[in-house]
Tab-separated table of C-alpha atoms in Angstrom:
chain	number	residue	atom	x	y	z
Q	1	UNK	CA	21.534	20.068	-102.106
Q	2	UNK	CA	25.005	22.014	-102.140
Q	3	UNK	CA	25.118	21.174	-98.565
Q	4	UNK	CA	24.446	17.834	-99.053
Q	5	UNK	CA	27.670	17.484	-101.393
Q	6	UNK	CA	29.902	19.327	-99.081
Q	7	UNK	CA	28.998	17.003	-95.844
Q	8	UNK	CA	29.485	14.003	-98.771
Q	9	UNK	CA	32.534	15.032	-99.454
Q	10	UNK	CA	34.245	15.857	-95.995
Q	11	UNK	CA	32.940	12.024	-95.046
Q	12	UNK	CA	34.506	10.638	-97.939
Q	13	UNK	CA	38.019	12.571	-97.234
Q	14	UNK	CA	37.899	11.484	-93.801
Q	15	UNK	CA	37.463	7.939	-94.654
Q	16	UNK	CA	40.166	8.149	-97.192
Q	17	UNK	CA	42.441	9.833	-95.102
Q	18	UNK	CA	41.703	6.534	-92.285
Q	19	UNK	CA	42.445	4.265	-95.352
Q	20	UNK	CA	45.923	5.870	-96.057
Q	21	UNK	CA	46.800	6.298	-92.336
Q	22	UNK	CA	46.366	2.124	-91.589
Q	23	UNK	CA	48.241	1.526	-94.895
Q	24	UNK	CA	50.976	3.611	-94.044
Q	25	UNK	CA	51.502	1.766	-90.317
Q	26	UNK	CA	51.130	-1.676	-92.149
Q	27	UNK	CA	54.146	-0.360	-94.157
Q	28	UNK	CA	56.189	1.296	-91.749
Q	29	UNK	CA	56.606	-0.312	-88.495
Q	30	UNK	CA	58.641	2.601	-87.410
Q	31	UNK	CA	55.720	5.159	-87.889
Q	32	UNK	CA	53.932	5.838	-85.790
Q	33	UNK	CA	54.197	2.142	-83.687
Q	34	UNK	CA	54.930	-1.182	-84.480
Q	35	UNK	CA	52.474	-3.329	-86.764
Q	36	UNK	CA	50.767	-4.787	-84.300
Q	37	UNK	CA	47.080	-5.395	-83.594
Q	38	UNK	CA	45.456	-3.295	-81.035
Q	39	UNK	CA	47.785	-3.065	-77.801
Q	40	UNK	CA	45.611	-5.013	-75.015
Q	41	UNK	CA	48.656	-4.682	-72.728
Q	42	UNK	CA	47.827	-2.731	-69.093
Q	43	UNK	CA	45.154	-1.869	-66.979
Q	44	UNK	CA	42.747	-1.650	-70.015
Q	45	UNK	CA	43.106	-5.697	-70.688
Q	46	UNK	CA	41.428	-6.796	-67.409
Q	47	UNK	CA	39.999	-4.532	-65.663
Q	48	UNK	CA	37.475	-5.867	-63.720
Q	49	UNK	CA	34.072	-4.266	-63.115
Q	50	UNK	CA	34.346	-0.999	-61.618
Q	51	UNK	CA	31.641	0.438	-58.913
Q	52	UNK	CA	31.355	3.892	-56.448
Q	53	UNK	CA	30.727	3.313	-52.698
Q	54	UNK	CA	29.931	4.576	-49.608
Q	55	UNK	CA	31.564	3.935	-46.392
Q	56	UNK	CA	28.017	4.012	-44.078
Q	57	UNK	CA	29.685	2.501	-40.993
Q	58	UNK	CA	33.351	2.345	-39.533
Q	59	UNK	CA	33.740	-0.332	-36.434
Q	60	UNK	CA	36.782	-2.212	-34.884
Q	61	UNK	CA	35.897	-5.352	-34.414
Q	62	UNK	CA	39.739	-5.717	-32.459
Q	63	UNK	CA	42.765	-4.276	-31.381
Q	64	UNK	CA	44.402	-2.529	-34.397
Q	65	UNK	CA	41.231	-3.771	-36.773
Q	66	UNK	CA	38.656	-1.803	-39.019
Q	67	UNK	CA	35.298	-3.318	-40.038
Q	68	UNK	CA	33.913	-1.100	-42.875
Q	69	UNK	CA	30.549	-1.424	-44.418
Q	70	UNK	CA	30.567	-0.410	-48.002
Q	71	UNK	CA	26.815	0.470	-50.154
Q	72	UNK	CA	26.451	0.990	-53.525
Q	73	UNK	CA	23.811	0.706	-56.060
Q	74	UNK	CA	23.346	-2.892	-57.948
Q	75	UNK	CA	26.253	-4.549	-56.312
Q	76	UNK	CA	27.758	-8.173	-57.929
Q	77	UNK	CA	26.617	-11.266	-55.876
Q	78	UNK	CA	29.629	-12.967	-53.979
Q	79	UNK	CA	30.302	-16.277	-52.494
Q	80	UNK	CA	32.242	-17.258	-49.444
Q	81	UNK	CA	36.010	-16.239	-50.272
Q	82	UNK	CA	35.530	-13.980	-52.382
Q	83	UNK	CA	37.315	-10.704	-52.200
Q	84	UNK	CA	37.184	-6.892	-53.840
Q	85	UNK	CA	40.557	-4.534	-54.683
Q	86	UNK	CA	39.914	-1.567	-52.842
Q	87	UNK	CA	40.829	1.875	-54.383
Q	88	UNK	CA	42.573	4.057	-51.859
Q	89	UNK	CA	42.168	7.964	-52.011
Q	90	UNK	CA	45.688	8.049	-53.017
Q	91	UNK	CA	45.358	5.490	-55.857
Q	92	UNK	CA	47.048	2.455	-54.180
Q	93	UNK	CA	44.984	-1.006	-54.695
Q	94	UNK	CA	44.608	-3.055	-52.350
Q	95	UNK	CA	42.847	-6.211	-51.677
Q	96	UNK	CA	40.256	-7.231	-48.937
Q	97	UNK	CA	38.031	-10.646	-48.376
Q	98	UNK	CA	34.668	-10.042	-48.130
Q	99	UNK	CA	33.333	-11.286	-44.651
Q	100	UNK	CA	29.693	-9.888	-44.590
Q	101	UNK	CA	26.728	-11.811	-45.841
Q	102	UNK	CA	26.235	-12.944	-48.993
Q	103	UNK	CA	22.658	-12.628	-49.503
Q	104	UNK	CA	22.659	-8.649	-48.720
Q	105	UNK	CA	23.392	-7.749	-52.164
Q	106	UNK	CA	23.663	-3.972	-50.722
Q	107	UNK	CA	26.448	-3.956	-49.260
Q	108	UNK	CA	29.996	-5.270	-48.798
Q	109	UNK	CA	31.515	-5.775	-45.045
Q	110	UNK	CA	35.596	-5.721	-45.134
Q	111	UNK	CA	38.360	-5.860	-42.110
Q	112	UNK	CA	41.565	-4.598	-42.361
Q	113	UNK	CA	44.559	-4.745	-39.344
Q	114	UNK	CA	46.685	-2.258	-39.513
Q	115	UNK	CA	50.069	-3.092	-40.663
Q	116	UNK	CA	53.027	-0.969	-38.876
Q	117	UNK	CA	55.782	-1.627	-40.883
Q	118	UNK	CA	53.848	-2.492	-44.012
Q	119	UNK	CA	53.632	-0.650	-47.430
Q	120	UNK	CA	51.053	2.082	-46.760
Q	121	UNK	CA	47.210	0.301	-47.378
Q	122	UNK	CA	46.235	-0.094	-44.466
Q	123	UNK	CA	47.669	2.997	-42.618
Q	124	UNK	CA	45.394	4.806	-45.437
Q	125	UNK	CA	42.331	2.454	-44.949
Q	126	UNK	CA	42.715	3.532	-41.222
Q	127	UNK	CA	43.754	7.253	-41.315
Q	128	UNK	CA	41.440	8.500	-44.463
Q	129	UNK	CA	38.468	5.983	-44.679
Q	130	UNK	CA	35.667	7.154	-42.682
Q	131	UNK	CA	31.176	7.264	-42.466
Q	132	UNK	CA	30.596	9.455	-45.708
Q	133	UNK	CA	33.835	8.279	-47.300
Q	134	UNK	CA	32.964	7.826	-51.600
Q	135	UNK	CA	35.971	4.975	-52.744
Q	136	UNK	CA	36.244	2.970	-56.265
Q	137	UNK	CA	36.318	-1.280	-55.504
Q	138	UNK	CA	36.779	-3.264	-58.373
Q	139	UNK	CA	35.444	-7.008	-58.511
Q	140	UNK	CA	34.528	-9.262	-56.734
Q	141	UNK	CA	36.611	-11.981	-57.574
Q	142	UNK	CA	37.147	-15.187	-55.754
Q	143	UNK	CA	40.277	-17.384	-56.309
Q	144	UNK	CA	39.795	-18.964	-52.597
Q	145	UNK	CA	36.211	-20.671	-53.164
Q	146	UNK	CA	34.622	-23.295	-51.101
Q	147	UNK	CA	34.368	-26.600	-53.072
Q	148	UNK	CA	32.300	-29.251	-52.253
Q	149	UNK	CA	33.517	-31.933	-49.928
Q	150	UNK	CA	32.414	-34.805	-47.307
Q	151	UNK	CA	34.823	-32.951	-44.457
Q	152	UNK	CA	36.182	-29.205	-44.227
Q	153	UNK	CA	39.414	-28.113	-41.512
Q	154	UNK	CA	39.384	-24.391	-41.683
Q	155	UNK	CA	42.668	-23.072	-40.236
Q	156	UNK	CA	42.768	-19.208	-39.647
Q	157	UNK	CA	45.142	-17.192	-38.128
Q	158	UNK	CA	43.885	-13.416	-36.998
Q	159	UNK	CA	42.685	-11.357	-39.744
Q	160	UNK	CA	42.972	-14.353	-41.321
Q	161	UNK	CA	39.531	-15.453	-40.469
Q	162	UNK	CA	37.798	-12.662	-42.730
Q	163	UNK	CA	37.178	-15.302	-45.970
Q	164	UNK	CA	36.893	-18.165	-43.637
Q	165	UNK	CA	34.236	-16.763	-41.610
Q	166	UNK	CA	31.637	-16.365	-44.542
Q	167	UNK	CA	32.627	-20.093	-45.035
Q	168	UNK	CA	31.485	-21.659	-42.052
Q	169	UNK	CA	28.543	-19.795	-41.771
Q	170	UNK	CA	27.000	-21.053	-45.033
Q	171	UNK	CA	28.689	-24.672	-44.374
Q	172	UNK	CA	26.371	-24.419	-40.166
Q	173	UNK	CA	23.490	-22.764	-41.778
Q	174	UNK	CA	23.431	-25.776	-44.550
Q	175	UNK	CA	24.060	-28.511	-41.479
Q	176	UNK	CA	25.002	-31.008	-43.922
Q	177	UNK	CA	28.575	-31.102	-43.556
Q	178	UNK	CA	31.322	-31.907	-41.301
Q	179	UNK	CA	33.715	-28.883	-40.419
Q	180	UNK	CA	36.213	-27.452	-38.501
Q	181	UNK	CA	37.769	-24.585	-37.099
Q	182	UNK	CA	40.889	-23.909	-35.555
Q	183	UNK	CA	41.294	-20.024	-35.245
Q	184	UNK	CA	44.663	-18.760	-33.559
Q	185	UNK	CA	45.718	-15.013	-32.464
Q	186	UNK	CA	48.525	-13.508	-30.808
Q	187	UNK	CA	45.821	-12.737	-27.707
Q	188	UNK	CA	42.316	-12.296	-27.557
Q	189	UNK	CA	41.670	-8.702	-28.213
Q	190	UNK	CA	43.756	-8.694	-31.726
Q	191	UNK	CA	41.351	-11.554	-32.865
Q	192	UNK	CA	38.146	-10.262	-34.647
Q	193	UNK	CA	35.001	-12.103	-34.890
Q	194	UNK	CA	36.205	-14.441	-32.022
Q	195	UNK	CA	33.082	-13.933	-30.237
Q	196	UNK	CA	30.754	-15.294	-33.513
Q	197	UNK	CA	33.658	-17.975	-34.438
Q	198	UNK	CA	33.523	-19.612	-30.663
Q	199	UNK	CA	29.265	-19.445	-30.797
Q	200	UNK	CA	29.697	-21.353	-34.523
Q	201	UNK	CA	31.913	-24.073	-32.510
Q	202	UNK	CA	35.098	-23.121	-33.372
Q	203	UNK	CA	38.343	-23.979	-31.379
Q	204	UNK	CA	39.852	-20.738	-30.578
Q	205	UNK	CA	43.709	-20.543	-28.820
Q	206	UNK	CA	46.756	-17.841	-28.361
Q	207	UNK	CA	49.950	-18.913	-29.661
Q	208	UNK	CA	50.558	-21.242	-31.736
Q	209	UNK	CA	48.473	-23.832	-32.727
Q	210	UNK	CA	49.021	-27.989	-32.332
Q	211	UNK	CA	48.841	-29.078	-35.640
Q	212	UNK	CA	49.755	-33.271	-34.961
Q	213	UNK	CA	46.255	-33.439	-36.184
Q	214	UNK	CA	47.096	-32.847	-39.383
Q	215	UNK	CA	48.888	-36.136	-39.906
Q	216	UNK	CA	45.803	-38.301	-39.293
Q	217	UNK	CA	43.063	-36.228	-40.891
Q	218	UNK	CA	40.661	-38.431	-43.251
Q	219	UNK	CA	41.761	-38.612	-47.009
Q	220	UNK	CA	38.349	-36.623	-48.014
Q	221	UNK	CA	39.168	-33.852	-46.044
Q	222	UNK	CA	39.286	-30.272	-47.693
Q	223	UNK	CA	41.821	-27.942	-45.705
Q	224	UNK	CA	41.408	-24.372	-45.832
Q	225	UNK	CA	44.303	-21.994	-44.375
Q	226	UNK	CA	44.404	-18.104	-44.308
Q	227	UNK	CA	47.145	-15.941	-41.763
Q	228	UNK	CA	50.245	-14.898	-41.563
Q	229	UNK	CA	53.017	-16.579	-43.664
Q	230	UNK	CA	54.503	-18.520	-40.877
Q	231	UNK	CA	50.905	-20.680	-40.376
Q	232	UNK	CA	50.438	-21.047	-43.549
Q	233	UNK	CA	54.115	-22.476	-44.069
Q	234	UNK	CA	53.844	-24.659	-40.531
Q	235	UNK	CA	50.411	-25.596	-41.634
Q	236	UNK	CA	51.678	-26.975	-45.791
Q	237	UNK	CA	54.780	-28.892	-43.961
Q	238	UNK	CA	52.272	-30.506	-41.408
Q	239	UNK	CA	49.893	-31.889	-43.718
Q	240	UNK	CA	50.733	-35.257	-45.475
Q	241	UNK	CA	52.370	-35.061	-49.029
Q	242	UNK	CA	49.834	-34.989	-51.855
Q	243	UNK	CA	47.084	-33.870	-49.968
Q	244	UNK	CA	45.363	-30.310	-50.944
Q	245	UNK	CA	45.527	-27.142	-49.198
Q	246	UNK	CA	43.573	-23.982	-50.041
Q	247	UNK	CA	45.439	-21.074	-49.118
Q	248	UNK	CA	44.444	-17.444	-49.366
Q	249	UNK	CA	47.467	-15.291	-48.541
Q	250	UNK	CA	47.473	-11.261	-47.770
Q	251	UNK	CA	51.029	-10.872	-49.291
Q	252	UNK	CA	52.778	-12.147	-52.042
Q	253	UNK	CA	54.699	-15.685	-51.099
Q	254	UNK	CA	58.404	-15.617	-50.871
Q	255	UNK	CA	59.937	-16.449	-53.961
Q	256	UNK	CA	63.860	-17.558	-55.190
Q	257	UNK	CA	65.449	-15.321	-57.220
Q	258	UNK	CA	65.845	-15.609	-60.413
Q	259	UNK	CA	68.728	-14.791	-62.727
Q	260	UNK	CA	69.030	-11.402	-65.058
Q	261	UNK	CA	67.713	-11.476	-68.673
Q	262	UNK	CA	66.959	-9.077	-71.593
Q	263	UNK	CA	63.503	-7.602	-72.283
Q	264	UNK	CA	62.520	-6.018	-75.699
Q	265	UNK	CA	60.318	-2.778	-75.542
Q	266	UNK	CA	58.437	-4.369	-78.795
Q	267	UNK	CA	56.099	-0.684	-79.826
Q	268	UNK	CA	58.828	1.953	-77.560
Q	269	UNK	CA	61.740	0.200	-79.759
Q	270	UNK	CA	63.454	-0.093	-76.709
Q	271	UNK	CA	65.891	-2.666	-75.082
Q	272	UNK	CA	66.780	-3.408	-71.478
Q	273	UNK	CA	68.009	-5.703	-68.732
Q	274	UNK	CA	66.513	-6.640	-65.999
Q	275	UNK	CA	69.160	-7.283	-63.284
Q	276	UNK	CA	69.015	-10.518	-60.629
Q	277	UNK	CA	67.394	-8.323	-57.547
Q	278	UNK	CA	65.566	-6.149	-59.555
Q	279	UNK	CA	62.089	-6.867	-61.051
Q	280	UNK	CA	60.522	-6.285	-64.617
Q	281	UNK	CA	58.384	-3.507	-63.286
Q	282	UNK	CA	61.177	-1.261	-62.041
Q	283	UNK	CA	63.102	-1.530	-65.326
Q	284	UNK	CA	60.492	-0.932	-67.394
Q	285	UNK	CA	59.602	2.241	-65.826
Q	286	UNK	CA	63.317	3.773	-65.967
Q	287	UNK	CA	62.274	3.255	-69.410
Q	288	UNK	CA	58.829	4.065	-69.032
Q	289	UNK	CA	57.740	5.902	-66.093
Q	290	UNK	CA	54.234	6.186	-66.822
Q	291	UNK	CA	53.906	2.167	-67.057
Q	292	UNK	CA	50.589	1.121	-64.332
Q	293	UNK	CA	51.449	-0.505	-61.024
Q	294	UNK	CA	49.915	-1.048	-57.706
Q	295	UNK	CA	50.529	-3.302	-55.282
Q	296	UNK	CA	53.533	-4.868	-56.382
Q	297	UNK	CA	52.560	-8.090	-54.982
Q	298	UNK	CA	50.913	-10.161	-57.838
Q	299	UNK	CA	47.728	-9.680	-56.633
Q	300	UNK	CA	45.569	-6.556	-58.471
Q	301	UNK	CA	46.121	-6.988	-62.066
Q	302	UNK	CA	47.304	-3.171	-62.654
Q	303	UNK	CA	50.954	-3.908	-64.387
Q	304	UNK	CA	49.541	-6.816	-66.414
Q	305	UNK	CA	51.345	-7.186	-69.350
Q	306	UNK	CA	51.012	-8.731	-72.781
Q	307	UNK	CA	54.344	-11.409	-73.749
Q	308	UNK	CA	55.128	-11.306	-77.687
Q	309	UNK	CA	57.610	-13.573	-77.044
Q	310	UNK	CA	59.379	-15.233	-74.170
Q	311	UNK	CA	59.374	-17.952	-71.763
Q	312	UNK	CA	57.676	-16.353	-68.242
Q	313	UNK	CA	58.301	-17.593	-64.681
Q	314	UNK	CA	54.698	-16.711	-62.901
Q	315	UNK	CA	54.818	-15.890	-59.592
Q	316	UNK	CA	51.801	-13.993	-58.888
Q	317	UNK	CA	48.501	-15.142	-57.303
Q	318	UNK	CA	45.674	-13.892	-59.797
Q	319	UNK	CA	46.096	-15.077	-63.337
Q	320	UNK	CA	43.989	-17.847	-64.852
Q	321	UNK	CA	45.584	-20.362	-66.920
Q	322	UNK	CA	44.416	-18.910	-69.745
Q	323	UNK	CA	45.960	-15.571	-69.220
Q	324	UNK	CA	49.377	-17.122	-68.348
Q	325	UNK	CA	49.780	-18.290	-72.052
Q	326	UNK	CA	50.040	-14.776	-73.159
Q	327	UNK	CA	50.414	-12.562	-70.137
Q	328	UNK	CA	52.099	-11.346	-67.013
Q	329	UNK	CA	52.177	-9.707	-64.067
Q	330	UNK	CA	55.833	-7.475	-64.459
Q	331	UNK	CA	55.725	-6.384	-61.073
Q	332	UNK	CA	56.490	-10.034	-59.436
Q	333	UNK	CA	56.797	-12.797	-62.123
Q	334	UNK	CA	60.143	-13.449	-64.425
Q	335	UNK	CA	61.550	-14.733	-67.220
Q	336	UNK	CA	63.129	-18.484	-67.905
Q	337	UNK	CA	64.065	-18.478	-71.160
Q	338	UNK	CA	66.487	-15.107	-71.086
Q	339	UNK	CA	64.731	-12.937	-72.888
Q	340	UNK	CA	61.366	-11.298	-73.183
Q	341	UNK	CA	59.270	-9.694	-75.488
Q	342	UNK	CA	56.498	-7.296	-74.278
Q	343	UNK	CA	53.948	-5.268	-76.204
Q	344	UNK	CA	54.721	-1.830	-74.709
């Protein structure tokens, strides 16, 4: 019975001491952060589902490309255009279309060219990730899907064809619609899956593509483009004003710059600008180096952000409508209305 009373009492002292401790921060908003409800901003407001696989086969598919085949235990189903942020040994995210087969809920199949002069994914995906590798993916998500249409005109340029391939498969295996594929590459051998693309009845060329066609294609056509900037750009000035173009791009889209403005540390107390050629992410972590960031692009979600206040200027390529009321990406997007408040 004694020891009854004793483990009453410590559970009643611990609940009273909770009590005073939430009164106290409703009081003060100095101690020991602001007032606020739970902070949601970061990687813990969206992190999409996390899984462990195994790299179980490395191929090259062409010049300067890796195929990798990914397995892992209970897997989420994909559709064509779909793609996964892969978790590099060195913590970079990056992210790859998935351009295996749907139906082989097993596995994952990604392709990644290696990228010279570019920012250090694929280099890693190349040098590091090999047959018995273990990596973290996160997803799948899909913000290129196939919609439903009477016509398709899939436009890819090189690796470009990796979420366009799993898209004309399903679209020959159904038979019931009327596609197209153009697929260009600086030669041959840098083109993968151009052996499988020509034997679906695609229209396969070197250089630059003729795209007059454009001009004339049927109203009720759905065009779908994914390669390097310069098609993509070529490819939205060719097509007739007000008609729609899915695009699916592997870096961020070049933006205009925007002008400085002031951003309010709301729970760190802290104030800051955030010059004309600089953007939100780098001046918050002067402030804040331990602030979550990746690829810098817009694309994996890491430096996501919750706005308290503040007109934003999106300019990344993953946030639903939804989230942009409330949220952004610091790494690319901006402010319009001079000032922000963010809940960090």
């Amino acid at each position: 019975m004694p020891r009854l009373r004793t483990v009453a009492l410590v559970a009643g002292a611990a609940l009273l001491a909770r009590h005073a401790v939430r009164r106290r921060i409703a009081a003060s908003p100095l101690w020991p952060m602001p007032a606020l409800e739970e902070p949601i901003s970061g990687q813990g407001r969206r992190r999409p589902s996390s899984h462990r696989v195994l790299v179980t086969q490395r191929t090259s598919p062409a010049d300067g490309v890796v195929q990798l085949l990914l397995e892992g235990q209970s897997l989420p189903p994909w559709e064509p255009g779909a793609h996964i942020d892969l978790v590099l040994p060195s913590g970079l995210v990056r992210q790859y279309s998935l351009c295996g087969d749907p139906e082989d809920s097993g596995t994952y199949t990604i392709a990644t060219r290696l990228v010279e002069d570019g920012r250090g994914g694929s280099r890693e995906v190349h040098e590091q990730l090999h047959e018995g590798t273990e990596v973290e993916i996160r997803g799948p998500r899909n913000r290129f899907p196939l919609v439903g249409a009477a016509s398709y005109l899939f436009i890819a340029g090189g690796i470009g064809i990796t979420p366009v391939l799993p898209m004309v498969r399903a679209l020959h295996a159904a038979g019931a619609a009327d596609w197209r594929l153009l697929y260009c590459g600086r030669d041959r051998a840098t083109m993968p899956y151009l052996e499988e693309a020509e034997k679906l009845g695609a229209h396969t060329t070197t250089g630059p593509l003729d795209l007059t066609l454009l001009a004339g294609l049927p109203e009720e056509t759905v065009v779908y483009c994914c390669g390097p900037q310069g098609l993509m750009d070529a490819v939205a000035a060719a097509l007739p004003e007000g008609r729609k173009l899915h695009l699916e791009r592997f870096t961020a889209a070049a933006t205009a710059p925007g002008g400085a403005f002031e951003v309010e540390l709301r729970r760190s107390g802290r104030s800051l600008t955030v010059p004309a050629d600089r953007s939100v992410l780098a001046a918050v972590r002067d402030e804040l180096p331990d602030v979550p960031y990746s690829c810098e692009q817009g694309f994996c979600g890491t430096c996501q952000q919750r706005v308290l206040e503040g007109g934003i200027d999106h300019r990344d390529e993953l946030l639903t409508d939804a989230e942009r009321d409330d949220s952004m990406l610091i790494c690319v997007s901006r402010c319009t209305s001079g000032r922000l408040v963010l809940d960090l």
